[in-house]
PDB file of C-alpha atoms and ligand atoms in Angstrom:
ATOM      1  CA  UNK R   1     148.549  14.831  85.137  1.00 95.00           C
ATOM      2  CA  UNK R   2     150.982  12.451  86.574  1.00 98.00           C
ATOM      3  CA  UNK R   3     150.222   8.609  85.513  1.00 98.00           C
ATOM      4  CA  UNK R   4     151.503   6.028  87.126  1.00 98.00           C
ATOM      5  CA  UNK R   5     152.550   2.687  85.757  1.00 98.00           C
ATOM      6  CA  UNK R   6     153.529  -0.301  88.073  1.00 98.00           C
ATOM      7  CA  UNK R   7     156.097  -2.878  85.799  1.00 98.00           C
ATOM      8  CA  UNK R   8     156.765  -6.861  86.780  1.00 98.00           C
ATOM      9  CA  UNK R   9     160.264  -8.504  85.848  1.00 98.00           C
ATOM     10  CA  UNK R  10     158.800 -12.065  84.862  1.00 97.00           C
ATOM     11  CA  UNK R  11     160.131 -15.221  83.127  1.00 97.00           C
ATOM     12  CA  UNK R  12     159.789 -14.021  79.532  1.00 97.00           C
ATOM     13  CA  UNK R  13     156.946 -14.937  77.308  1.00 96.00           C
ATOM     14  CA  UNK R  14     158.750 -17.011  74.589  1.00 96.00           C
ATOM     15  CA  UNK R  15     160.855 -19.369  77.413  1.00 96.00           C
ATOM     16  CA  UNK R  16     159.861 -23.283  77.768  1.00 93.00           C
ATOM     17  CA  UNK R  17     158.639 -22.930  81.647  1.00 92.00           C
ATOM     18  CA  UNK R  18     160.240 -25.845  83.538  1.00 93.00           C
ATOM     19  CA  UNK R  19     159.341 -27.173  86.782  1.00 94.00           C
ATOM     20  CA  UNK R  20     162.022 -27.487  89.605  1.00 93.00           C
ATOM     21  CA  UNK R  21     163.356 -31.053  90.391  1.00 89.00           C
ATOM     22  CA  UNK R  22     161.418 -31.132  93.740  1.00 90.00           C
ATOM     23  CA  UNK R  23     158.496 -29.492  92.812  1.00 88.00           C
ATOM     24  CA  UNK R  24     158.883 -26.157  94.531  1.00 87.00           C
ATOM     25  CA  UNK R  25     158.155 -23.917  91.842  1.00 89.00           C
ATOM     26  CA  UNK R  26     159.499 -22.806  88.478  1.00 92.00           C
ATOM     27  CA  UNK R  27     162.915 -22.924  87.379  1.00 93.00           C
ATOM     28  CA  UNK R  28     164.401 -19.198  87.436  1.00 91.00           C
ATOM     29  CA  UNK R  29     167.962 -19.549  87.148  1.00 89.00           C
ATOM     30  CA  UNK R  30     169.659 -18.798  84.161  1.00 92.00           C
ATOM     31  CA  UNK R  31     166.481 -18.321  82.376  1.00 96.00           C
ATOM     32  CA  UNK R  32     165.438 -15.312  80.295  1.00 97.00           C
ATOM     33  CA  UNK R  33     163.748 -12.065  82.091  1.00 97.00           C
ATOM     34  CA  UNK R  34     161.295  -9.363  80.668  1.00 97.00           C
ATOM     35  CA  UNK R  35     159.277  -7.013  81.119  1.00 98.00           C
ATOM     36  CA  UNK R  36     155.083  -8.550  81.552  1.00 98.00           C
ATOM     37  CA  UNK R  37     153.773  -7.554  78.434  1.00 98.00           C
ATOM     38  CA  UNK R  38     150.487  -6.146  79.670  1.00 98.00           C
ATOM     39  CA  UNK R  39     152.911  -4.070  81.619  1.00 98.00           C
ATOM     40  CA  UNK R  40     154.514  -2.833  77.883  1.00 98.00           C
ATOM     41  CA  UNK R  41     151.063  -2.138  76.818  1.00 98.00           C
ATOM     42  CA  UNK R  42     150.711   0.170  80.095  1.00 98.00           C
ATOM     43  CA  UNK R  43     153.901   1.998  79.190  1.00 98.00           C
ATOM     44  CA  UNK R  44     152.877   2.262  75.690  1.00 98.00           C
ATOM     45  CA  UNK R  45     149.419   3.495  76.673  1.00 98.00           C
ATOM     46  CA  UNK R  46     151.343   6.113  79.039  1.00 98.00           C
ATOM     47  CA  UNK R  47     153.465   7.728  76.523  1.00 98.00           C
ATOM     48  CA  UNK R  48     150.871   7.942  73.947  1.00 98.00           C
ATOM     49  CA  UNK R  49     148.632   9.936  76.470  1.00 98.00           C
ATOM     50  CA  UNK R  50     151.834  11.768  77.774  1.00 98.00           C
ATOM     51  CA  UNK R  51     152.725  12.616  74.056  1.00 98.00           C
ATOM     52  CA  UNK R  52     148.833  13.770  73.248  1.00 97.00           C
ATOM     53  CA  UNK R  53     149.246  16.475  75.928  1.00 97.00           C
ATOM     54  CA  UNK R  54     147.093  14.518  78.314  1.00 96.00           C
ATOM     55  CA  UNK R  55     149.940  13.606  80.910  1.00 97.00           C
ATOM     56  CA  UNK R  56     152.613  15.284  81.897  1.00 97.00           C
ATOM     57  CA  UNK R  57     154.760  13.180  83.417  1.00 98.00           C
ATOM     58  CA  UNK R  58     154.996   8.850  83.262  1.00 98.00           C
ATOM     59  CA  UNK R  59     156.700   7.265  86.333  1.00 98.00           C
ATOM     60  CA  UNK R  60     157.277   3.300  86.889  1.00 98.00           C
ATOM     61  CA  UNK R  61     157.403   1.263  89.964  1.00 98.00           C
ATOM     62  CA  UNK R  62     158.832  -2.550  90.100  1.00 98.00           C
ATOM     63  CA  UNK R  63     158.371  -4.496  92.904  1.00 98.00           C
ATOM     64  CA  UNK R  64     161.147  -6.961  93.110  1.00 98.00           C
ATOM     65  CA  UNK R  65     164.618  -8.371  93.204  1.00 97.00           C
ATOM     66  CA  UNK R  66     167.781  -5.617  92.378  1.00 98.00           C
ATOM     67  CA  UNK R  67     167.756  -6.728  88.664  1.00 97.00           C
ATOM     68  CA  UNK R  68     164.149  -5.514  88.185  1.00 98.00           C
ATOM     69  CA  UNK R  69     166.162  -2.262  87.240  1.00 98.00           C
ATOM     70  CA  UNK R  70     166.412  -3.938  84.146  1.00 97.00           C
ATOM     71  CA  UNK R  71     162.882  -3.797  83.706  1.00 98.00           C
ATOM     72  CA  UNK R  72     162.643  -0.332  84.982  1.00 98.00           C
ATOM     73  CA  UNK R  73     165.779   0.593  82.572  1.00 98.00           C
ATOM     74  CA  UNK R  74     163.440  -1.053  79.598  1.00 98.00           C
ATOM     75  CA  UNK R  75     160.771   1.304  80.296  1.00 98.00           C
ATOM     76  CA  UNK R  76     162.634   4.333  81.073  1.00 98.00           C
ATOM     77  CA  UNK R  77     163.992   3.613  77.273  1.00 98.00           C
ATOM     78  CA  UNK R  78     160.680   3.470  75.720  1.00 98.00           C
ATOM     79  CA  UNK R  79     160.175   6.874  76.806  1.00 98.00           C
ATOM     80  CA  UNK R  80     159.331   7.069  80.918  1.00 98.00           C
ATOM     81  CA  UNK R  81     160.217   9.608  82.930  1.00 98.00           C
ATOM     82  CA  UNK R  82     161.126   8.494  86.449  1.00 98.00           C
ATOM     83  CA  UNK R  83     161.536   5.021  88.199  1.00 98.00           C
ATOM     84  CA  UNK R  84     161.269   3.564  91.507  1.00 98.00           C
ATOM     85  CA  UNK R  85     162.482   0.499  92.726  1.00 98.00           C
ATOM     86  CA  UNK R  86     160.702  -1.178  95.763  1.00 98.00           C
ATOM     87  CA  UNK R  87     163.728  -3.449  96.206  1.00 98.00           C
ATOM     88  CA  UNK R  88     163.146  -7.268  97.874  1.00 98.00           C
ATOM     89  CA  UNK R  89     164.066 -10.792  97.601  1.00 95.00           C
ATOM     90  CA  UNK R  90     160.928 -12.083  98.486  1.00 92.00           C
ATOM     91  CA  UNK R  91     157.823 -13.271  96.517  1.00 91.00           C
ATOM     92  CA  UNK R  92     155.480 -10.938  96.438  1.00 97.00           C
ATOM     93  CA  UNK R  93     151.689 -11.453  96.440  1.00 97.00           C
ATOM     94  CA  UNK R  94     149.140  -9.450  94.824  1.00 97.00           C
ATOM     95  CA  UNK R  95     147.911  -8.059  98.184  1.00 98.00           C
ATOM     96  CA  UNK R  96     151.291  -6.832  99.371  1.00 98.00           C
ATOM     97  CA  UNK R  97     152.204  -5.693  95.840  1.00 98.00           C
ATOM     98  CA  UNK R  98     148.812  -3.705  96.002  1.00 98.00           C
ATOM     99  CA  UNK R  99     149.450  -2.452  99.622  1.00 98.00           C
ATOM    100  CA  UNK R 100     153.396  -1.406  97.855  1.00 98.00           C
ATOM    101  CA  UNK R 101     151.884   0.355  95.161  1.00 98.00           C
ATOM    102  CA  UNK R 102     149.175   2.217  97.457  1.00 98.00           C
ATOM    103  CA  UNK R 103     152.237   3.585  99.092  1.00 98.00           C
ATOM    104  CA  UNK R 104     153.716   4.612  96.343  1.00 98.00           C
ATOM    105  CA  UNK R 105     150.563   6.051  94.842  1.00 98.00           C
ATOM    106  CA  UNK R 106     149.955   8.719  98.003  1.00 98.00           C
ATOM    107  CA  UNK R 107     153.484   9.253  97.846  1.00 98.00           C
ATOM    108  CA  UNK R 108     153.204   9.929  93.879  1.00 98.00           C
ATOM    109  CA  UNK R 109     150.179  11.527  93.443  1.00 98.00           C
ATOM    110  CA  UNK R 110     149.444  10.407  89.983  1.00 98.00           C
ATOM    111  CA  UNK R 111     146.181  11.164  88.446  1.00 98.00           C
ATOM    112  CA  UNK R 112     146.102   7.912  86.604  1.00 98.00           C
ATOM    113  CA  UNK R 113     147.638   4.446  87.811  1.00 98.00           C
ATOM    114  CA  UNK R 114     147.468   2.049  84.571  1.00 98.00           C
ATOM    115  CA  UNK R 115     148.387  -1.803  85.960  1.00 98.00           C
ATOM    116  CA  UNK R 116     148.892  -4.908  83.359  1.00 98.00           C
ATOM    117  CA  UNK R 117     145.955  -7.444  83.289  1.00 98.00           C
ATOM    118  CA  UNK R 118     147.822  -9.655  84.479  1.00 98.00           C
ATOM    119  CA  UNK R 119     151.163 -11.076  85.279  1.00 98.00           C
ATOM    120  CA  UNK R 120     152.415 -13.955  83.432  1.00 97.00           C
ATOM    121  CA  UNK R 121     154.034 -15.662  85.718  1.00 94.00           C
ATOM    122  CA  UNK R 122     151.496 -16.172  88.193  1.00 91.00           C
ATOM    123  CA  UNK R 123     148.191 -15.325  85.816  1.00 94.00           C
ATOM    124  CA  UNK R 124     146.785 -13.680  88.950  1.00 96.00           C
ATOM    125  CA  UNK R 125     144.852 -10.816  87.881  1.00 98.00           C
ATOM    126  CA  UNK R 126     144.156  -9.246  91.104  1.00 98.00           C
ATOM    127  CA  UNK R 127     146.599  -6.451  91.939  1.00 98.00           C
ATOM    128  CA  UNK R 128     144.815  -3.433  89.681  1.00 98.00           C
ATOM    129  CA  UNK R 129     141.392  -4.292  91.825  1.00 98.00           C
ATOM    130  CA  UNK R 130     142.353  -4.748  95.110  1.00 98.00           C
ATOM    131  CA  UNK R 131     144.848  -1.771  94.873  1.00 98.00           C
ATOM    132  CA  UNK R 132     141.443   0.704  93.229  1.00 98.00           C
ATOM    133  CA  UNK R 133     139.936  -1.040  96.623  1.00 98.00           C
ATOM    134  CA  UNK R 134     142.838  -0.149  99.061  1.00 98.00           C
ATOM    135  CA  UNK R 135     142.939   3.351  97.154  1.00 98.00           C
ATOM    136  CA  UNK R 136     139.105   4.244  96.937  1.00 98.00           C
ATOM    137  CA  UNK R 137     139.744   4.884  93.604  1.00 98.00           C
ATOM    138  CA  UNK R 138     137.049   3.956  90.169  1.00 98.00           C
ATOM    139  CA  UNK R 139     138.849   1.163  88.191  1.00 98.00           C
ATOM    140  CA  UNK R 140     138.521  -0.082  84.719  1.00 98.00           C
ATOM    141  CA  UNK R 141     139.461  -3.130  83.472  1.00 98.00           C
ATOM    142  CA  UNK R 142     140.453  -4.726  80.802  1.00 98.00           C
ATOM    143  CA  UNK R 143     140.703  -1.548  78.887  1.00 98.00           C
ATOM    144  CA  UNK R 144     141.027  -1.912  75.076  1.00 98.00           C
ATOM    145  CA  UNK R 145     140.838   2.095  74.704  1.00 98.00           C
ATOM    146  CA  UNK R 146     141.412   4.771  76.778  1.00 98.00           C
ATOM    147  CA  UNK R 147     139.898   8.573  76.756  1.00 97.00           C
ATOM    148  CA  UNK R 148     141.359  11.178  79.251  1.00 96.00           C
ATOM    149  CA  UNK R 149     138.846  13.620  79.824  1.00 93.00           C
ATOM    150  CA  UNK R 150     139.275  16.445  82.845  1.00 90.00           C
ATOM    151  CA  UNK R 151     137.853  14.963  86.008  1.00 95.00           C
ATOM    152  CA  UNK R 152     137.110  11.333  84.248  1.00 96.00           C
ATOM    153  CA  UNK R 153     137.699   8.916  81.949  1.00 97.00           C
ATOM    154  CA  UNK R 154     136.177   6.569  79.139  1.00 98.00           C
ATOM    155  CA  UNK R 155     137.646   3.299  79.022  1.00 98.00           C
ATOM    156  CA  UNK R 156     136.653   0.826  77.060  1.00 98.00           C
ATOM    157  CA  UNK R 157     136.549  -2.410  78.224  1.00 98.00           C
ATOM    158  CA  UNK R 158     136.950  -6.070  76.828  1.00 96.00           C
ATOM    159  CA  UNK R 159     134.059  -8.213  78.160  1.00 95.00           C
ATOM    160  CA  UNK R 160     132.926 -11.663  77.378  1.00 93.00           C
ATOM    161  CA  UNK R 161     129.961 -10.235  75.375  1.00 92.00           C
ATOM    162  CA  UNK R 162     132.299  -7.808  73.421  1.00 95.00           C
ATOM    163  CA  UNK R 163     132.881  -4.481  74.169  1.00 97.00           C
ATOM    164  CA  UNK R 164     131.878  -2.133  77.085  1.00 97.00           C
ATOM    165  CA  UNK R 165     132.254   1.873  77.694  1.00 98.00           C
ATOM    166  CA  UNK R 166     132.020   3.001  81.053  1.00 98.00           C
ATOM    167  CA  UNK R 167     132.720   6.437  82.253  1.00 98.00           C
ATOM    168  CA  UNK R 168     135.399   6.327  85.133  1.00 98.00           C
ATOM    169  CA  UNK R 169     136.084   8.861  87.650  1.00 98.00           C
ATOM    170  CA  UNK R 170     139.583  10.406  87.820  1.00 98.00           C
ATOM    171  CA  UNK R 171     142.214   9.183  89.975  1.00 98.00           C
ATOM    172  CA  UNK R 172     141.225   5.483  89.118  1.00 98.00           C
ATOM    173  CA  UNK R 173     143.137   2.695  88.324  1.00 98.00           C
ATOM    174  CA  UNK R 174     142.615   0.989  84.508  1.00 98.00           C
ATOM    175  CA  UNK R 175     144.153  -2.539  83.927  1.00 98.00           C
ATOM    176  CA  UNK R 176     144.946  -3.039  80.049  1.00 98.00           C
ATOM    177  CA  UNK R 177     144.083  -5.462  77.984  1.00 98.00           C
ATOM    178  CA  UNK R 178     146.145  -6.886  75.203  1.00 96.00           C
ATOM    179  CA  UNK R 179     144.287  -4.814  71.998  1.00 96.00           C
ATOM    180  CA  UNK R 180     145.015  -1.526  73.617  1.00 98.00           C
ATOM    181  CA  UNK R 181     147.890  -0.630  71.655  1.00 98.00           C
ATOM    182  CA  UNK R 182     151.739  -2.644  70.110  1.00 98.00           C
ATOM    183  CA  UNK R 183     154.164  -1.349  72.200  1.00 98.00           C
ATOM    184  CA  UNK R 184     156.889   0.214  70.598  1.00 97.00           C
ATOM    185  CA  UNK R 185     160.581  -0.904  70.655  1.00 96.00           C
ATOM    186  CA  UNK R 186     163.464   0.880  72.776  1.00 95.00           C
ATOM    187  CA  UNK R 187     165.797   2.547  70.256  1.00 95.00           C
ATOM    188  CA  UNK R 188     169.888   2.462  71.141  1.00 96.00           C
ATOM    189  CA  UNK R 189     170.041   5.930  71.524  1.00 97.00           C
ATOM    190  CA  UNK R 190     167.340   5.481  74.169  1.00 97.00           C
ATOM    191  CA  UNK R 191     168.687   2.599  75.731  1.00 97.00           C
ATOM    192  CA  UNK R 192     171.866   4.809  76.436  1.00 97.00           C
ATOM    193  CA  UNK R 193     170.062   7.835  77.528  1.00 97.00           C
ATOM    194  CA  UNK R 194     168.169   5.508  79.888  1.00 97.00           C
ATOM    195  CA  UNK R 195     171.281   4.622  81.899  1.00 96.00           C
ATOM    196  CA  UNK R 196     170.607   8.198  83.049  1.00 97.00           C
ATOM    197  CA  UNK R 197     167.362   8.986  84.045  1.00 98.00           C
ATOM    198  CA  UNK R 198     166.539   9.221  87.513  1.00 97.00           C
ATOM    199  CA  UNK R 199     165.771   5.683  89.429  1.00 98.00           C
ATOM    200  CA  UNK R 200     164.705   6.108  93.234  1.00 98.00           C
ATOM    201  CA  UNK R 201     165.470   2.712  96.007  1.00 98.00           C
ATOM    202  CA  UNK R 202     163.356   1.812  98.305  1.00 98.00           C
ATOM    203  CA  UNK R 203     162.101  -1.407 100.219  1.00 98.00           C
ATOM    204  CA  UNK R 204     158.264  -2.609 101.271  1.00 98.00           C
ATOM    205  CA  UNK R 205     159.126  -1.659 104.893  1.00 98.00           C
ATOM    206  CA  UNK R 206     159.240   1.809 103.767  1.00 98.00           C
ATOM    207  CA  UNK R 207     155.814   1.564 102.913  1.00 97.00           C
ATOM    208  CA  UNK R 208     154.915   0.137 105.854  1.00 97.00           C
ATOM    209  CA  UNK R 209     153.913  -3.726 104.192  1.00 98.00           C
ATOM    210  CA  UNK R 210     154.964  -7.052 105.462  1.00 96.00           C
ATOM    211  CA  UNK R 211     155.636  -9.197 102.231  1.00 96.00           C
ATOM    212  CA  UNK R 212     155.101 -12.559 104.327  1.00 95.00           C
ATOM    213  CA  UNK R 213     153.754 -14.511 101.899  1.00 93.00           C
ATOM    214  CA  UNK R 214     150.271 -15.481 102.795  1.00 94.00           C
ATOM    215  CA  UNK R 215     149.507 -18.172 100.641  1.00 92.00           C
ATOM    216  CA  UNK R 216     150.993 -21.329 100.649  1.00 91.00           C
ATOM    217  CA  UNK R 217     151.921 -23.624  97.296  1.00 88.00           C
ATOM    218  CA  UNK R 218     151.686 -27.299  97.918  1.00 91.00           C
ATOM    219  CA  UNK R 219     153.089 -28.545  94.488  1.00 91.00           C
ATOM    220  CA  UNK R 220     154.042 -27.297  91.238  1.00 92.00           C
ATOM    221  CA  UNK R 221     153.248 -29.834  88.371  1.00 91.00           C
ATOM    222  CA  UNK R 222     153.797 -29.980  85.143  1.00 88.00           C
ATOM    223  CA  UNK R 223     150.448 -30.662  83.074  1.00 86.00           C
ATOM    224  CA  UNK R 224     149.811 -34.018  82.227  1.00 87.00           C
ATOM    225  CA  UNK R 225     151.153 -34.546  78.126  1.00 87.00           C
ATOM    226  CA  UNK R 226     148.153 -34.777  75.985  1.00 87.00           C
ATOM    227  CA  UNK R 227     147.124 -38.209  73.997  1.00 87.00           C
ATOM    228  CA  UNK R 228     147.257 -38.058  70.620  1.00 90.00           C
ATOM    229  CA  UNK R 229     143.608 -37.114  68.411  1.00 90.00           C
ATOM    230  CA  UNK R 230     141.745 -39.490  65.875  1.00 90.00           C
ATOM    231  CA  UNK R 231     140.582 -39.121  62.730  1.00 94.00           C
ATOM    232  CA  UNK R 232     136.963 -39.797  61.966  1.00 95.00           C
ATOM    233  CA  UNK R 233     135.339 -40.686  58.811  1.00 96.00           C
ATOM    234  CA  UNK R 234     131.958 -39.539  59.495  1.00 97.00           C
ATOM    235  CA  UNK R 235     129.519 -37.771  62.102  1.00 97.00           C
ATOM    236  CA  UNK R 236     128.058 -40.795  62.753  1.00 96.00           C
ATOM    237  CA  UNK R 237     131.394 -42.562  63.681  1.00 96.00           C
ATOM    238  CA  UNK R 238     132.236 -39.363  65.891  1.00 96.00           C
ATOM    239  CA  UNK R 239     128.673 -39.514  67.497  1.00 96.00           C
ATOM    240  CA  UNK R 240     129.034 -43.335  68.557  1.00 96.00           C
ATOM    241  CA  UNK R 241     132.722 -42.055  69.661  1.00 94.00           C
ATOM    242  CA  UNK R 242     131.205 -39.795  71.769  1.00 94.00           C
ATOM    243  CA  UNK R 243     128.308 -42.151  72.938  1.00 95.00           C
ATOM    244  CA  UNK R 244     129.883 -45.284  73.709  1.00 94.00           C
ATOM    245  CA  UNK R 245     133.577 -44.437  73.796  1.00 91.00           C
ATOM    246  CA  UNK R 246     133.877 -40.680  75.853  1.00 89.00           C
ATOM    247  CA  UNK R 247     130.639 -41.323  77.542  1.00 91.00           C
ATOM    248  CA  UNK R 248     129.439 -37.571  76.814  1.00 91.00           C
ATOM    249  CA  UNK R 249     126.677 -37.501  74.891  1.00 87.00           C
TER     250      UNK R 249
HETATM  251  P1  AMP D   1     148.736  -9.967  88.875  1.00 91.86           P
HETATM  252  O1  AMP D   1     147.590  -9.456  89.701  1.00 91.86           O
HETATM  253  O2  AMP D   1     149.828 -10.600  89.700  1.00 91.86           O
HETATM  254  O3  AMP D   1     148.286 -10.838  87.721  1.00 91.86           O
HETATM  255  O4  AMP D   1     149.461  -8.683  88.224  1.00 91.86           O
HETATM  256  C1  AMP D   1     148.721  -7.697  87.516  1.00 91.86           C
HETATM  257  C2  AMP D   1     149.563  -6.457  87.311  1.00 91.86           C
HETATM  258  O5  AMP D   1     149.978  -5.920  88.564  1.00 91.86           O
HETATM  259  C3  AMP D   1     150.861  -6.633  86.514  1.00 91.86           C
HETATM  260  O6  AMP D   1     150.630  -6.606  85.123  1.00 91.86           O
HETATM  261  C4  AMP D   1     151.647  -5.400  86.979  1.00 91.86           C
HETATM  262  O7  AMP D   1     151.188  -4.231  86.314  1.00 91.86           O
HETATM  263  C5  AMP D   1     151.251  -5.289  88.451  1.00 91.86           C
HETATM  264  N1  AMP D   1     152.227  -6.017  89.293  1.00 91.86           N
HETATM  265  C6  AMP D   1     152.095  -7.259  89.832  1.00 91.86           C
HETATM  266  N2  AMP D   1     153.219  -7.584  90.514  1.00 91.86           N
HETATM  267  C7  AMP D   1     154.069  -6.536  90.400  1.00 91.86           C
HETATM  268  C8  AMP D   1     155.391  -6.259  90.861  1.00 91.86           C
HETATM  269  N3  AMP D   1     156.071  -7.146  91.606  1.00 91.86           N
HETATM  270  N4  AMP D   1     155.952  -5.076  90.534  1.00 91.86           N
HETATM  271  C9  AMP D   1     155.284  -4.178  89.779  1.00 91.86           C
HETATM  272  N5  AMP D   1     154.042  -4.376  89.321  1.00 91.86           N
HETATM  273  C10 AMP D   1     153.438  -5.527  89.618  1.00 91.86           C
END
């Protein structure tokens, strides 16, 4: 089986996020790039499952700018097989990202399509459902465990009430959660051999999907600092706080 695992280039996770000057979005230039780490935990999840003797073969997809080859690079050096580039300049929304990966997903075949979360950048958490919706595919989300069976799978999914096992028809889509695995590092030697491995171009029009963004962002802020805490001396002091000073109780 073929699994499929889409990748996001995004601001990396340990960079101070700064607002542009006039409020148009984040500042991106000259800042620090990775790969989203739900999408890590998706590669991870893929090679452990490819090196089980579940899958045969793990291919990655970015949507993005040329230097999301980078990205794709990073994964191809954890162990991947094949990458494609959707190449584009644009933002791209969930929707059209899901519509991209649909594409690439008859065009791949893959038994399995296993999609971050989340994406840091824009906390979304949409593009794993709407593309199981576009596909007609099962989904499960939030998977903290994964078990490839023959015609479905058990995932096991992190809920707010704890844990849930479902049984999941194969092809389906599973979004991963962060206690699914640790990804493992890139070695040098697998950096290098990375440089080699096959990467395919091509662009959302190939696919047939206008990227025209179809939301529009007003203003990017950045949140308001917060005031300092108090000490109390006792619980009465913090209930007449609470009373007559916050006004909650
Ligand atoms: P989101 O719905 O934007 O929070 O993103 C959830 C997941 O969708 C990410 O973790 C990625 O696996 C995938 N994804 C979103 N945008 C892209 C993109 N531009 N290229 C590749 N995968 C993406």
């Amino acid at each position: 089986m073929k699994i499929l695992v889409p990748v996001k280039r995004v601001v990396d996770y340990n960079v101070k996020i700064r607002v542009k000057a006039d409020g148009s979005g984040v500042e991106l230039a000259n800042v620090k790039m990775s790969m989203n780490p739900f999408d890590e935990i998706s590669v991870e999840e893929a090679l452990r499952l490819k090196e089980a003797g579940k899958a045969s073969e793990v291919v990655v997809v970015s949507i993005g700018p040329a230097k999301a080859e980078e990205t794709l690079r990073t994964a191809l050096a954890m162990g991947a097989d094949r990458a494609v580039l959707v190449e584009t300049d644009e933002l791209v929304e969930p929707l059209a990202v899901a519509k991209i990966l649909k594409g690439v997903t008859e065009t791949e075949q893959p038994g399995l399509v296993i999609v971050g979360k989340q994406a840091i950048d824009d906390d979304s958490n949409q593009t794993g459902q709407m593309l199981s919706a576009l596909l007609g595919w099962a989904q499960g989300t939030f998977a903290s465990k994964i078990e490839l069976g023959a015609d479905k799978a058990s995932v096991t999914r992190e809920v707010d009430g704890g844990l849930q096992t479902i049984a999941v028809k194969l092809p389906a889509v599973v979004t991963t959660d962060l206690r699914l695995n640790e990804p493992r590092y890139a070695s040098l030697p697998n950096i290098m051999k990375a440089k080699k491995k096959p990467l395919d171009k091509k662009t959302p029009a190939d696919f047939g999907v206008d990227t025209t963004p179809r939301l529009k962002v007003l203003k990017t802020e950045e949140p308001s600092g917060r005031k300092a805490g108090v000490k109390v001396k006792s619980v009465a002091e913090l209930v007449d706080k609470l009373k007559n000073e916050a006004g909650v109780l």
